[in-house]
Short mmCIF file of C-alpha atoms in Angstrom, two decimals:
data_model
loop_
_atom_site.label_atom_id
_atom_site.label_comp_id
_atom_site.label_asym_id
_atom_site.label_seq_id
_atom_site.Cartn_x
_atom_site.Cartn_y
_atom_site.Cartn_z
CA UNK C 1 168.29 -18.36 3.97
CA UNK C 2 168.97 -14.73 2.64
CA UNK C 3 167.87 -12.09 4.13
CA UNK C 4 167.28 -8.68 2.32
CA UNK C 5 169.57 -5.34 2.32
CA UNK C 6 167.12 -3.63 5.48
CA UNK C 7 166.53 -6.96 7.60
CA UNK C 8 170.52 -7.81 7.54
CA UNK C 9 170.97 -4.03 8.64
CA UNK C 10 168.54 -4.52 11.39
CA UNK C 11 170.08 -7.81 12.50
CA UNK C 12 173.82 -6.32 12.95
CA UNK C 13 172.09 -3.04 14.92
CA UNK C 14 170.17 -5.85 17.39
CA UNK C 15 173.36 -7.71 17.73
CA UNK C 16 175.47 -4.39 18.10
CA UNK C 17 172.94 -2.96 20.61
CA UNK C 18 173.68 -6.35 22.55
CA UNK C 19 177.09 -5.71 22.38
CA UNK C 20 178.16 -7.87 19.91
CA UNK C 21 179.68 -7.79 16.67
CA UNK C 22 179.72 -11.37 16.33
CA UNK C 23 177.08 -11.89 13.58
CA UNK C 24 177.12 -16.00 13.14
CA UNK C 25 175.70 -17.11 9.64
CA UNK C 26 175.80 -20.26 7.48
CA UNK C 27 179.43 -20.36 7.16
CA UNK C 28 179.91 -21.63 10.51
CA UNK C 29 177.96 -24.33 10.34
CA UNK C 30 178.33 -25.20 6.72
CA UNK C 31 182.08 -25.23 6.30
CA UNK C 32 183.06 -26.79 9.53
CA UNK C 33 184.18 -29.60 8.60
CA UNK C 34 185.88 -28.58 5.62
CA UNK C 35 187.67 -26.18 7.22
CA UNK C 36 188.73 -29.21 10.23
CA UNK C 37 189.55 -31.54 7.01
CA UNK C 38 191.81 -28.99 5.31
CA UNK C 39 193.43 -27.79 8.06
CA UNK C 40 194.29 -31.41 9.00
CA UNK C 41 195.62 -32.06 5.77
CA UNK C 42 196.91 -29.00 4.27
CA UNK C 43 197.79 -26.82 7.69
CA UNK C 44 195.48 -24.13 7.25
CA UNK C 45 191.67 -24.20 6.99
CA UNK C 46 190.98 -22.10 4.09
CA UNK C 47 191.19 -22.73 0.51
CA UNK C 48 194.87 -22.11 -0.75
CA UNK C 49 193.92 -21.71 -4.83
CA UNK C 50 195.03 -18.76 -6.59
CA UNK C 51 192.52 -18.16 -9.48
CA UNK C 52 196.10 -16.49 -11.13
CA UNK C 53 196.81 -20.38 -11.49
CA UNK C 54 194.39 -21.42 -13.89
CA UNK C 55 196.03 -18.93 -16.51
CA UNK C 56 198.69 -21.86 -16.78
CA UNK C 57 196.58 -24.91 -15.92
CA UNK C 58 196.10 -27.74 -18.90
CA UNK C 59 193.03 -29.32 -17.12
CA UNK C 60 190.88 -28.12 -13.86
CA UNK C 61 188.94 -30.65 -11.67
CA UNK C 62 186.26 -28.78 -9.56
CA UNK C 63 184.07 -31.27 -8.06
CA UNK C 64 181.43 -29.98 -5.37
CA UNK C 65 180.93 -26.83 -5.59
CA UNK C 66 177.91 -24.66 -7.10
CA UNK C 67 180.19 -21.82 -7.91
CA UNK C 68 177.38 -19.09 -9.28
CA UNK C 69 176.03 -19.46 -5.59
CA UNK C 70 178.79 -20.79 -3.23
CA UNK C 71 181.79 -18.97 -5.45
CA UNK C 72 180.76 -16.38 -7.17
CA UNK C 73 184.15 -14.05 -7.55
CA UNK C 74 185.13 -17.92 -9.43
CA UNK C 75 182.93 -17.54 -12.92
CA UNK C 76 184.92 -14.69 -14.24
CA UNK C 77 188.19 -16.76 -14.16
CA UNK C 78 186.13 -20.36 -14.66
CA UNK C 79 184.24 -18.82 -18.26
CA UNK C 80 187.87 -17.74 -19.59
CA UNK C 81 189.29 -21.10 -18.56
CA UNK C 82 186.56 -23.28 -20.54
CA UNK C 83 187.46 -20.34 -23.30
CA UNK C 84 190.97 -21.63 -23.59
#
C-alpha cells in the first residue's frame, strides 16, 4: 500500500530510533525475481534501458509494465515516442 507524506515520516523516525536505516518496502519483494532473472541473463540486476534510446528507435515493445504507476519518470519519453 501507500502510505501518506506524515505516516512514511513517522515510519523512517521508528526505524531510525531502532537504529536502522534499512526501511524495506515493496520493491524487495516485488522485483526479486526480476532482478535474479536479469542478473542471470544480462549480468546486472537492474534495468539497462536508456530512455535517450527511444529518440532513434523504429518500434518499442513494452510488455508488463503499468508505467503511470510502476514507471512513472517513463510517460514523458513514452507520449513523445507514440508522437513520432
Amino acid at each position: 500500500g501507500r502510505l501518506g507524506n506524515e505516516a512514511t515520516f513517522l515510519y523512517q523516525l521508528m526505524a531510525r530510533e531502532l537504529g536502522t536505516n534499512n526501511l524495506p518496502d515493496c520493491s524487495n519483494m516485488c522485483h526479486e525475481a526480476s532482478g535474479r532473472a536479469l542478473q542471470a541473463s544480462l549480468g546486472t540486476g537492474k534495468g539497462t534501458v536508456d530512455l535517450k534510446d527511444w529518440e532513434s528507435a523504429d518500434a518499442l515493445f513494452i510488455l508488463g509494465v503499468n508505467a503511470a504507476s510502476n514507471a512513472p519518470r517513463m510517460l514523458t519519453a513514452l507520449a513523445e515516442a507514440d508522437r513520432r
